[in-house]
Amino acid sequence: MATPKALVAGNWKMNGVTENLVEIEKLNDLLGQGAPGCDVLICPPFTLIHQSMQVAGDHVEIGAQDCHANIAGAHTGDISAAMLTDQGCKYVIVAHSERRTDHGETNEMVRGKADAAQKEGLTAIICVGETEAERDAGDALPVVTSQVRESIPAEAVVANTVVAYEPVWAIGTGRTPTTADVAEVHAAVREVLIERFGTEGANVRILYGGSVKPENARELMSVDNVNGALVGGASLKADSFYGIIQAYD
Ligand code: PEP
């Protein structure tokens, strides 16, 4: 099986109103100057998904930041995977550490969401990562590998699963792990993916996320088993996000 293209995904979080759509339009224009060596995805807030689809053009995929584990029903304020495919999404992020922290999402809940997403034909971007206290205690590898074991549904294949390693202490802080630390965690994630999913696990994309910027992207993206990036702050502006994507020129 050919290794899939790297993926550079932007997570806008709870940022963006109509006037910010110009950034997606601009990103598509920049990418139109030459085919990027990676897939490019923006996950805006739910409220902008429909309009984002209109301006994303040929070079930018649009995805979502979360979905419910059920397909429909009495869940006020929630959005189902079926609603996302209905809007044309191909990807959904699940288990972002902010969801794990702010909404108490457990590995089991995350697995339910990822399972619902995959059953609807979406690719689930499943986030894992240790807190600073866990890293300081020497527990980064056991924490991350048990998240990989418990959060990813049994039916994972390359086409429906992306894993994003995001050390919680690196998100939005400007701090990043050393490339040796990134390599160590990504190798451990790969080992569990192969153990669980064989050849598919050998090819599932593993993204690195946490303070990726144009200045550090090339170095981080060159680490073994890093198959792209999940980007928060630097994805809000087309120029900085494009600067990261250029790591795959
Ligand atoms: C994120 O929220 O997934 C993230 C990696 O944020 P930032 O790039 O801002 O650290």
Coordinates of N, CA and C and ligand atoms in Angstrom, one line a residue:
M1 N 0.8 -1.2 0.0 CA 0.0 0.0 0.0 C 0.9 1.3 0.0
A2 N 0.6 2.2 -0.9 CA 1.3 3.4 -0.9 C 1.0 4.3 0.3
T3 N 2.1 4.9 0.9 CA 1.9 5.7 2.0 C 1.0 6.9 1.6
P4 N 0.0 7.3 2.3 CA -0.9 8.4 1.9 C -0.1 9.7 2.0
K5 N -0.5 10.7 1.3 CA 0.0 12.0 1.3 C 0.0 12.6 2.8
A6 N 0.9 13.4 3.1 CA 0.8 14.1 4.5 C -0.4 14.9 4.5
L7 N -0.8 15.3 5.7 CA -2.0 16.1 5.9 C -1.6 17.3 6.8
V8 N -1.9 18.5 6.3 CA -1.7 19.7 7.2 C -3.2 20.2 7.5
A9 N -3.6 20.1 8.7 CA -4.9 20.4 9.1 C -5.0 21.6 10.0
G10 N -5.9 22.6 9.8 CA -6.0 23.7 10.6 C -7.3 23.6 11.5
N11 N -7.1 23.9 12.8 CA -8.2 23.8 13.7 C -8.5 25.3 14.2
W12 N -9.6 25.8 13.7 CA -9.9 27.2 14.0 C -10.5 27.4 15.4
K13 N -10.8 26.2 16.0 CA -11.4 26.3 17.4 C -12.6 27.2 17.4
M14 N -12.9 28.0 18.5 CA -14.0 28.9 18.6 C -13.6 30.3 18.1
N15 N -13.1 30.3 16.8 CA -12.7 31.5 16.2 C -13.2 31.6 14.8
G16 N -13.6 32.8 14.4 CA -14.0 33.0 13.0 C -15.5 33.3 12.9
V17 N -15.7 34.4 12.1 CA -17.1 34.8 11.7 C -17.0 35.0 10.2
T18 N -18.1 35.4 9.6 CA -18.1 35.5 8.1 C -16.9 36.2 7.5
E19 N -16.5 37.3 8.1 CA -15.5 38.1 7.5 C -14.1 37.4 7.4
N20 N -14.0 36.3 8.2 CA -12.7 35.6 8.2 C -12.6 34.5 7.1
L21 N -13.7 34.3 6.4 CA -13.7 33.4 5.3 C -12.7 33.8 4.2
V22 N -12.4 35.1 4.2 CA -11.4 35.5 3.2 C -10.1 34.8 3.3
E23 N -9.8 34.3 4.6 CA -8.5 33.6 4.8 C -8.5 32.3 4.0
I24 N -9.7 31.6 4.0 CA -9.8 30.3 3.3 C -9.7 30.6 1.8
E25 N -10.3 31.6 1.3 CA -10.2 32.0 -0.1 C -8.8 32.3 -0.5
K26 N -8.1 33.0 0.4 CA -6.7 33.4 0.1 C -5.8 32.2 0.1
L27 N -6.1 31.3 1.1 CA -5.3 30.0 1.1 C -5.4 29.2 -0.1
N28 N -6.7 29.1 -0.6 CA -6.9 28.4 -1.9 C -6.1 29.0 -3.0
D29 N -6.1 30.4 -3.1 CA -5.4 31.1 -4.1 C -3.9 30.8 -4.0
L30 N -3.4 30.8 -2.8 CA -1.9 30.6 -2.6 C -1.6 29.2 -3.1
L31 N -2.4 28.2 -2.7 CA -2.2 26.8 -3.1 C -2.3 26.6 -4.6
G32 N -3.1 27.4 -5.2 CA -3.3 27.3 -6.6 C -2.0 27.7 -7.4
Q33 N -1.0 28.3 -6.8 CA 0.2 28.7 -7.4 C 1.1 27.4 -7.8
G34 N 0.8 26.3 -7.1 CA 1.6 25.1 -7.3 C 1.0 24.0 -6.4
A35 N 0.9 22.8 -6.9 CA 0.2 21.8 -6.2 C 1.0 21.5 -4.9
P36 N 0.3 21.6 -3.7 CA 1.0 21.3 -2.5 C 1.4 19.8 -2.4
G37 N 2.5 19.5 -1.7 CA 2.9 18.1 -1.5 C 2.1 17.4 -0.4
C38 N 1.0 18.0 0.1 CA 0.3 17.4 1.2 C -1.2 17.8 1.0
D39 N -2.1 17.0 1.7 CA -3.5 17.4 1.7 C -3.6 18.6 2.7
V40 N -4.6 19.5 2.4 CA -4.8 20.7 3.2 C -6.2 20.7 3.7
L41 N -6.4 20.9 5.0 CA -7.8 20.9 5.6 C -7.9 22.0 6.5
I42 N -9.1 22.7 6.5 CA -9.4 23.6 7.5 C -10.7 23.2 8.2
C43 N -10.7 23.2 9.6 CA -11.8 22.8 10.4 C -12.3 24.1 11.1
P44 N -13.3 24.8 10.4 CA -13.8 26.0 11.0 C -14.9 25.7 12.1
P45 N -15.4 26.6 12.8 CA -16.5 26.3 13.7 C -17.7 25.8 12.8
F46 N -18.6 25.1 13.4 CA -19.8 24.6 12.7 C -20.5 25.6 11.9
T47 N -20.6 26.8 12.5 CA -21.4 27.9 11.9 C -20.8 28.4 10.5
L48 N -19.6 28.1 10.3 CA -18.9 28.5 9.0 C -18.7 27.4 8.0
I49 N -19.1 26.2 8.4 CA -18.8 25.1 7.5 C -19.5 25.3 6.1
H50 N -20.7 25.6 6.1 CA -21.4 25.8 4.8 C -20.7 26.8 3.9
Q51 N -20.5 28.0 4.5 CA -19.9 29.1 3.7 C -18.5 28.8 3.4
S52 N -17.8 28.1 4.2 CA -16.4 27.7 3.9 C -16.3 26.8 2.7
M53 N -17.3 25.9 2.5 CA -17.3 25.1 1.4 C -17.4 25.9 0.1
Q54 N -18.1 27.0 0.2 CA -18.3 27.8 -1.0 C -17.0 28.5 -1.5
V55 N -16.1 28.8 -0.5 CA -14.9 29.5 -0.9 C -13.6 28.7 -0.9
A56 N -13.8 27.4 -0.5 CA -12.5 26.6 -0.4 C -11.9 26.2 -1.7
G57 N -12.6 26.3 -2.8 CA -12.0 25.9 -4.1 C -11.5 24.5 -4.1
D58 N -10.5 24.3 -5.0 CA -10.1 22.9 -5.3 C -9.0 22.4 -4.4
H59 N -8.4 23.4 -3.6 CA -7.2 23.0 -2.9 C -7.3 22.8 -1.4
V60 N -8.5 23.2 -0.8 CA -8.7 23.2 0.6 C -9.9 22.3 0.9
E61 N -9.7 21.3 1.8 CA -10.8 20.5 2.3 C -11.4 21.2 3.5
I62 N -12.7 21.0 3.7 CA -13.3 21.6 4.9 C -13.8 20.4 5.8
G63 N -13.5 20.5 7.1 CA -13.9 19.5 8.1 C -14.5 20.1 9.3
A64 N -14.8 19.3 10.3 CA -15.4 19.8 11.5 C -14.5 19.5 12.8
Q65 N -14.9 20.1 13.9 CA -14.1 20.0 15.1 C -14.6 19.0 16.1
D66 N -15.8 18.4 15.9 CA -16.4 17.5 16.8 C -17.6 16.9 16.2
C67 N -18.1 15.8 16.7 CA -19.4 15.2 16.4 C -19.9 14.4 17.6
H68 N -21.2 14.2 17.6 CA -21.8 13.3 18.6 C -21.6 11.9 18.3
A69 N -21.7 11.0 19.3 CA -21.6 9.6 19.0 C -22.9 9.0 18.4
N70 N -24.0 9.7 18.6 CA -25.3 9.2 18.0 C -25.5 9.9 16.6
I71 N -26.3 9.2 15.8 CA -26.6 9.7 14.5 C -27.7 10.8 14.5
A72 N -28.6 10.8 15.5 CA -29.7 11.8 15.6 C -30.3 11.6 16.9
G73 N -31.1 12.5 17.3 CA -31.9 12.4 18.6 C -31.9 13.6 19.5
A74 N -32.3 13.4 20.7 CA -32.5 14.4 21.7 C -31.2 14.8 22.3
H75 N -30.4 15.6 21.6 CA -29.1 16.0 22.1 C -28.9 17.5 21.8
T76 N -29.6 18.3 22.5 CA -29.6 19.8 22.2 C -28.2 20.4 22.1
G77 N -28.0 21.0 21.0 CA -26.8 21.8 20.8 C -25.7 20.9 20.1
D78 N -25.9 19.6 20.0 CA -24.9 18.7 19.4 C -25.1 18.6 17.9
I79 N -24.0 18.1 17.2 CA -24.0 17.9 15.8 C -23.6 16.5 15.5
S80 N -24.3 15.8 14.6 CA -24.0 14.4 14.3 C -23.1 14.3 13.1
A81 N -22.4 13.1 13.0 CA -21.6 12.9 11.9 C -22.4 12.9 10.6
A82 N -23.6 12.4 10.6 CA -24.4 12.5 9.4 C -24.7 13.9 8.9
M83 N -24.8 14.8 9.9 CA -25.0 16.2 9.5 C -23.7 16.8 8.8
L84 N -22.6 16.3 9.3 CA -21.3 16.8 8.7 C -21.1 16.3 7.3
T85 N -21.5 15.0 7.0 CA -21.3 14.5 5.6 C -22.4 15.2 4.8
D86 N -23.5 15.5 5.3 CA -24.6 16.2 4.6 C -24.1 17.5 4.1
Q87 N -23.2 18.1 4.9 CA -22.6 19.5 4.5 C -21.4 19.3 3.6
G88 N -21.0 18.1 3.3 CA -19.8 17.9 2.4 C -18.5 17.7 3.1
C89 N -18.5 17.6 4.5 CA -17.2 17.3 5.2 C -16.7 16.0 4.9
K90 N -15.4 15.8 4.9 CA -14.7 14.5 4.8 C -14.0 14.2 6.1
Y91 N -13.7 15.1 6.9 CA -12.9 14.9 8.1 C -13.7 15.5 9.3
V92 N -13.4 14.9 10.5 CA -13.8 15.5 11.8 C -12.8 15.2 12.8
I93 N -12.4 16.3 13.6 CA -11.5 16.1 14.7 C -12.3 15.6 15.9
V94 N -11.8 14.6 16.5 CA -12.4 14.2 17.8 C -11.3 14.1 18.9
A95 N -11.7 14.3 20.1 CA -10.8 14.1 21.2 C -9.7 15.2 21.4
H96 N -10.0 16.3 20.8 CA -9.0 17.4 21.1 C -8.9 17.6 22.6
S97 N -7.7 17.9 23.0 CA -7.5 17.9 24.5 C -8.4 19.0 25.2
E98 N -8.8 20.0 24.4 CA -9.7 21.0 25.0 C -11.1 20.4 25.2
R99 N -11.5 19.4 24.4 CA -12.7 18.7 24.6 C -12.6 17.7 25.7
R100 N -11.4 17.0 25.8 CA -11.2 16.1 26.9 C -11.2 16.9 28.2
T101 N -10.6 18.1 28.3 CA -10.6 18.9 29.5 C -11.9 19.6 29.8
D102 N -12.4 20.4 28.8 CA -13.6 21.2 29.0 C -14.9 20.4 29.1
H103 N -14.9 19.3 28.4 CA -16.2 18.5 28.3 C -16.1 17.1 28.9
G104 N -15.0 16.8 29.6 CA -14.8 15.6 30.3 C -14.8 14.4 29.4
E105 N -14.4 14.5 28.1 CA -14.5 13.4 27.2 C -13.4 12.3 27.5
T106 N -13.9 11.1 27.7 CA -13.0 10.0 28.1 C -12.6 9.3 26.8
N107 N -11.7 8.3 26.9 CA -11.3 7.5 25.7 C -12.5 6.8 25.2
E108 N -13.3 6.3 26.0 CA -14.5 5.6 25.6 C -15.5 6.5 24.8
M109 N -15.7 7.7 25.3 CA -16.6 8.6 24.6 C -16.0 9.0 23.2
V110 N -14.7 9.2 23.2 CA -14.0 9.5 22.0 C -14.1 8.4 21.0
R111 N -14.0 7.1 21.4 CA -14.1 6.0 20.5 C -15.5 5.9 19.9
G112 N -16.5 6.3 20.7 CA -17.9 6.3 20.2 C -18.1 7.4 19.1
K113 N -17.5 8.5 19.3 CA -17.6 9.6 18.3 C -16.8 9.2 17.1
A114 N -15.6 8.6 17.2 CA -14.8 8.2 16.1 C -15.6 7.2 15.3
D115 N -16.2 6.2 16.0 CA -16.9 5.1 15.4 C -18.1 5.7 14.6
A116 N -18.8 6.7 15.2 CA -19.9 7.3 14.4 C -19.4 8.0 13.2
A117 N -18.3 8.7 13.3 CA -17.8 9.4 12.2 C -17.4 8.4 11.1
Q118 N -16.7 7.4 11.4 CA -16.2 6.4 10.4 C -17.4 5.7 9.7
K119 N -18.4 5.4 10.5 CA -19.6 4.7 9.9 C -20.3 5.6 8.9
E120 N -20.2 6.9 9.1 CA -20.8 7.9 8.2 C -19.9 8.2 7.0
G121 N -18.7 7.6 7.0 CA -17.8 7.8 5.8 C -16.8 8.9 6.0
L122 N -16.7 9.5 7.3 CA -15.8 10.5 7.6 C -14.4 9.9 8.0
T123 N -13.4 10.7 7.8 CA -12.1 10.3 8.4 C -12.0 11.0 9.8
A124 N -11.8 10.2 10.8 CA -11.7 10.8 12.2 C -10.3 11.2 12.5
I125 N -10.1 12.4 12.9 CA -8.7 12.8 13.3 C -8.7 12.7 14.9
I126 N -8.1 11.7 15.4 CA -8.2 11.3 16.8 C -7.0 11.8 17.5
C127 N -7.2 12.8 18.5 CA -6.1 13.4 19.2 C -5.7 12.7 20.4
V128 N -4.4 12.6 20.7 CA -3.9 12.0 21.9 C -2.8 13.0 22.4
G129 N -2.4 12.9 23.6 CA -1.3 13.7 24.1 C -1.3 13.7 25.6
E130 N -0.1 13.9 26.1 CA 0.1 13.9 27.6 C 0.1 15.3 28.1
T131 N -0.3 15.5 29.4 CA -0.2 16.8 30.1 C 1.3 17.0 30.5
E132 N 1.6 18.2 30.9 CA 2.9 18.5 31.4 C 3.3 17.6 32.6
A133 N 2.3 17.5 33.5 CA 2.6 16.7 34.8 C 2.9 15.3 34.4
E134 N 2.1 14.8 33.4 CA 2.4 13.4 33.0 C 3.8 13.2 32.4
R135 N 4.2 14.2 31.5 CA 5.5 14.1 31.0 C 6.6 14.2 32.1
D136 N 6.4 15.2 33.0 CA 7.4 15.3 34.1 C 7.5 14.1 34.9
A137 N 6.4 13.4 35.0 CA 6.4 12.1 35.8 C 7.0 10.9 35.0
G138 N 7.4 11.2 33.8 CA 7.9 10.1 32.9 C 6.9 9.2 32.3
D139 N 5.6 9.7 32.3 CA 4.5 8.9 31.9 C 4.0 9.2 30.4
A140 N 4.7 10.0 29.7 CA 4.2 10.4 28.4 C 3.9 9.2 27.5
L141 N 4.8 8.2 27.4 CA 4.5 7.1 26.5 C 3.4 6.2 27.0
P142 N 3.3 5.8 28.3 CA 2.1 5.0 28.7 C 0.8 5.7 28.5
V143 N 0.8 7.0 28.8 CA -0.5 7.8 28.6 C -0.9 7.8 27.2
V144 N 0.0 8.2 26.3 CA -0.3 8.3 24.9 C -0.7 6.9 24.3
T145 N 0.1 5.9 24.6 CA -0.2 4.6 24.0 C -1.5 4.1 24.5
S146 N -1.9 4.3 25.8 CA -3.2 3.8 26.2 C -4.3 4.6 25.6
Q147 N -4.1 5.9 25.3 CA -5.1 6.7 24.5 C -5.3 6.1 23.1
V148 N -4.2 5.7 22.5 CA -4.3 5.1 21.2 C -5.0 3.8 21.2
R149 N -4.7 3.0 22.2 CA -5.4 1.7 22.4 C -6.9 1.8 22.6
E150 N -7.2 2.8 23.4 CA -8.6 2.9 23.9 C -9.5 3.9 23.1
S151 N -8.9 4.8 22.4 CA -9.7 5.8 21.7 C -10.0 5.5 20.2
I152 N -9.2 4.6 19.7 CA -9.4 4.3 18.2 C -10.3 3.0 18.0
P153 N -11.4 3.2 17.3 CA -12.2 2.0 17.0 C -11.5 0.9 16.4
A154 N -12.1 -0.3 16.5 CA -11.4 -1.6 16.0 C -11.4 -1.6 14.5
E155 N -12.3 -0.8 13.8 CA -12.4 -0.9 12.4 C -11.5 0.2 11.7
A156 N -10.5 0.7 12.4 CA -9.7 1.8 11.8 C -8.9 1.3 10.6
V157 N -8.9 2.0 9.5 CA -8.1 1.8 8.4 C -7.5 3.2 7.9
V158 N -6.6 3.2 7.0 CA -6.0 4.4 6.5 C -7.0 5.4 6.1
A159 N -8.1 5.0 5.4 CA -9.0 5.9 4.8 C -9.9 6.5 5.8
N160 N -10.1 5.9 7.0 CA -11.0 6.5 8.0 C -10.4 7.1 9.3
T161 N -9.0 7.0 9.4 CA -8.4 7.3 10.6 C -7.1 8.1 10.4
V162 N -7.0 9.2 11.2 CA -5.7 9.9 11.3 C -5.5 10.1 12.8
V163 N -4.3 9.9 13.3 CA -4.0 10.2 14.7 C -3.2 11.5 14.8
A164 N -3.6 12.3 15.8 CA -2.8 13.5 16.0 C -2.2 13.5 17.4
Y165 N -0.9 13.5 17.4 CA -0.2 13.6 18.7 C 0.0 15.0 19.1
E166 N -0.6 15.5 20.2 CA -0.6 16.9 20.6 C -0.3 16.9 22.1
P167 N 1.0 17.1 22.4 CA 1.3 17.3 23.9 C 0.5 18.5 24.4
V168 N -0.3 18.2 25.4 CA -1.2 19.3 25.9 C -0.5 20.6 26.3
W169 N 0.7 20.4 26.8 CA 1.5 21.6 27.3 C 2.1 22.4 26.1
A170 N 2.0 21.8 24.9 CA 2.6 22.5 23.7 C 1.5 23.3 23.0
I171 N 0.2 23.0 23.3 CA -0.9 23.6 22.5 C -1.0 25.1 22.9
G172 N -0.8 26.0 22.0 CA -1.1 27.4 22.2 C -0.1 28.1 23.1
T173 N 1.0 27.4 23.4 CA 2.0 28.0 24.4 C 3.3 28.5 23.7
G174 N 3.5 28.1 22.5 CA 4.8 28.5 21.8 C 5.9 27.5 22.2
R175 N 5.6 26.6 23.0 CA 6.6 25.6 23.4 C 6.4 24.3 22.5
T176 N 7.5 23.7 22.2 CA 7.4 22.4 21.4 C 8.4 21.4 22.1
P177 N 8.1 20.1 21.9 CA 9.0 19.1 22.4 C 10.2 19.1 21.5
T178 N 11.3 18.4 21.9 CA 12.5 18.3 21.0 C 12.1 17.3 19.9
T179 N 12.8 17.4 18.8 CA 12.5 16.4 17.7 C 12.7 15.0 18.2
A180 N 13.6 14.8 19.1 CA 13.9 13.4 19.7 C 12.6 13.0 20.4
D181 N 12.0 13.9 21.2 CA 10.8 13.5 22.0 C 9.7 13.2 21.0
V182 N 9.5 14.0 20.0 CA 8.5 13.8 19.0 C 8.7 12.4 18.3
A183 N 9.9 12.2 17.9 CA 10.2 10.9 17.3 C 9.9 9.7 18.2
E184 N 10.2 9.8 19.5 CA 10.0 8.7 20.4 C 8.5 8.4 20.5
V185 N 7.7 9.5 20.7 CA 6.2 9.3 20.8 C 5.6 8.8 19.5
H186 N 6.0 9.4 18.4 CA 5.4 8.9 17.1 C 5.8 7.5 16.9
A187 N 7.0 7.1 17.2 CA 7.4 5.6 17.0 C 6.5 4.7 17.9
A188 N 6.3 5.2 19.1 CA 5.4 4.4 20.0 C 4.0 4.3 19.5
V189 N 3.5 5.4 19.0 CA 2.1 5.4 18.4 C 2.1 4.4 17.2
R190 N 3.1 4.5 16.4 CA 3.2 3.6 15.2 C 3.2 2.2 15.6
E191 N 3.9 1.9 16.7 CA 4.0 0.5 17.1 C 2.6 -0.1 17.5
V192 N 1.9 0.8 18.3 CA 0.6 0.3 18.7 C -0.4 0.2 17.5
L193 N -0.3 1.1 16.6 CA -1.1 1.1 15.4 C -0.8 -0.2 14.6
I194 N 0.4 -0.6 14.4 CA 0.8 -1.8 13.7 C 0.3 -3.0 14.4
E195 N 0.5 -3.0 15.7 CA 0.0 -4.1 16.6 C -1.5 -4.3 16.4
R196 N -2.2 -3.2 16.4 CA -3.7 -3.3 16.4 C -4.2 -3.5 14.9
F197 N -3.6 -2.8 14.0 CA -4.2 -2.8 12.6 C -3.3 -3.3 11.5
G198 N -2.2 -3.9 11.8 CA -1.3 -4.4 10.8 C -0.9 -3.4 9.7
T199 N -1.0 -3.8 8.4 CA -0.5 -2.9 7.4 C -1.2 -1.6 7.4
E200 N -2.5 -1.6 7.7 CA -3.2 -0.3 7.7 C -2.6 0.6 8.8
G201 N -2.3 0.0 9.9 CA -1.7 0.7 11.0 C -0.3 1.3 10.6
A202 N 0.4 0.6 9.8 CA 1.7 1.1 9.3 C 1.6 2.3 8.4
N203 N 0.4 2.5 7.9 CA 0.2 3.6 6.9 C -0.8 4.7 7.4
V204 N -1.4 4.5 8.5 CA -2.3 5.6 9.1 C -1.4 6.8 9.3
R205 N -1.9 8.0 9.0 CA -1.2 9.2 9.2 C -1.1 9.6 10.6
I206 N 0.0 10.0 11.1 CA 0.2 10.5 12.5 C 0.7 11.9 12.4
L207 N -0.2 12.8 12.8 CA 0.1 14.3 12.8 C 0.8 14.7 14.1
Y208 N 1.6 15.7 14.0 CA 2.1 16.3 15.2 C 1.4 17.7 15.4
G209 N 0.9 18.0 16.6 CA 0.3 19.3 16.8 C 0.8 19.9 18.1
G210 N 0.9 21.2 18.1 CA 1.3 21.9 19.3 C 2.3 23.0 18.9
S211 N 1.8 24.2 18.8 CA 2.7 25.4 18.5 C 3.5 25.2 17.2
V212 N 2.9 24.5 16.2 CA 3.6 24.5 14.9 C 3.5 25.8 14.2
K213 N 4.6 26.3 13.7 CA 4.7 27.6 13.0 C 5.5 27.5 11.7
P214 N 5.4 28.5 10.9 CA 6.2 28.4 9.7 C 7.7 28.2 10.0
E215 N 8.2 28.8 11.1 CA 9.6 28.7 11.5 C 10.0 27.3 12.0
N216 N 9.1 26.5 12.5 CA 9.6 25.2 13.0 C 9.0 24.0 12.2
A217 N 8.1 24.3 11.2 CA 7.4 23.3 10.6 C 8.3 22.3 9.8
R218 N 9.3 22.8 9.1 CA 10.1 22.0 8.3 C 10.9 20.9 9.2
E219 N 11.4 21.4 10.3 CA 12.1 20.5 11.2 C 11.2 19.5 11.8
L220 N 10.0 19.9 12.3 CA 9.1 19.0 12.9 C 8.5 18.0 11.9
M221 N 8.3 18.4 10.7 CA 7.7 17.6 9.7 C 8.7 16.6 9.1
S222 N 10.0 16.8 9.4 CA 11.0 15.9 8.9 C 11.2 14.7 9.8
V223 N 10.6 14.7 11.0 CA 10.8 13.7 12.0 C 10.2 12.4 11.5
D224 N 10.8 11.2 11.7 CA 10.3 9.9 11.4 C 8.8 9.8 11.9
N225 N 8.0 9.2 11.1 CA 6.6 8.9 11.5 C 5.7 10.2 11.7
V226 N 6.2 11.3 11.3 CA 5.4 12.5 11.4 C 4.9 12.7 10.0
N227 N 3.5 12.6 9.8 CA 2.9 12.6 8.5 C 2.0 13.8 8.3
G228 N 2.4 14.9 9.0 CA 1.6 16.1 8.8 C 1.5 16.8 10.1
A229 N 0.6 17.9 10.1 CA 0.5 18.7 11.3 C -1.0 19.0 11.6
L230 N -1.3 19.2 12.9 CA -2.6 19.8 13.3 C -2.2 21.1 13.9
V231 N -2.8 22.2 13.3 CA -2.3 23.5 13.7 C -3.5 24.3 14.2
G232 N -3.3 25.0 15.3 CA -4.3 25.9 15.9 C -4.1 27.3 15.4
G233 N -3.5 28.1 16.3 CA -3.3 29.5 16.1 C -2.8 29.9 14.7
A234 N -1.8 29.2 14.2 CA -1.2 29.6 13.0 C -2.0 29.2 11.7
S235 N -3.2 28.6 12.0 CA -4.0 28.3 10.8 C -5.1 29.4 10.6
L236 N -5.1 30.4 11.4 CA -6.2 31.4 11.3 C -5.9 32.4 10.2
K237 N -4.6 32.5 9.9 CA -4.2 33.4 8.8 C -3.6 32.6 7.6
A238 N -4.1 32.9 6.4 CA -3.7 32.2 5.2 C -2.1 32.2 5.1
D239 N -1.5 33.3 5.3 CA -0.1 33.4 5.1 C 0.7 32.5 6.0
S240 N 0.4 32.5 7.3 CA 1.1 31.6 8.2 C 0.8 30.2 8.0
F241 N -0.4 29.8 7.7 CA -0.8 28.4 7.4 C -0.1 28.0 6.2
Y242 N 0.0 28.8 5.2 CA 0.7 28.5 3.9 C 2.2 28.2 4.2
G243 N 2.7 29.1 5.1 CA 4.1 28.9 5.5 C 4.4 27.5 6.0
I244 N 3.4 27.0 6.8 CA 3.6 25.6 7.3 C 3.5 24.6 6.2
I245 N 2.5 24.8 5.4 CA 2.3 23.8 4.3 C 3.5 23.7 3.4
Q246 N 4.2 24.8 3.3 CA 5.4 24.8 2.4 C 6.5 23.9 2.9
A247 N 6.4 23.4 4.1 CA 7.3 22.4 4.6 C 7.3 21.1 3.7
Y248 N 6.2 21.0 2.9 CA 6.0 19.9 2.0 C 6.2 20.2 0.6
D249 N 6.9 21.3 0.3 CA 7.2 21.7 -1.1 C 8.2 20.6 -1.7
Ligands
PEP1 C1 -4.4 22.7 18.4 O1 -5.3 23.3 19.0 O2 -4.7 21.6 18.0 C2 -3.1 23.3 18.4 C3 -2.1 22.5 18.0 O3 -2.9 24.6 18.7 P1 -1.6 25.5 18.4 O4 -1.1 25.2 17.0 O5 -2.1 26.9 18.5 O6 -0.7 25.1 19.5

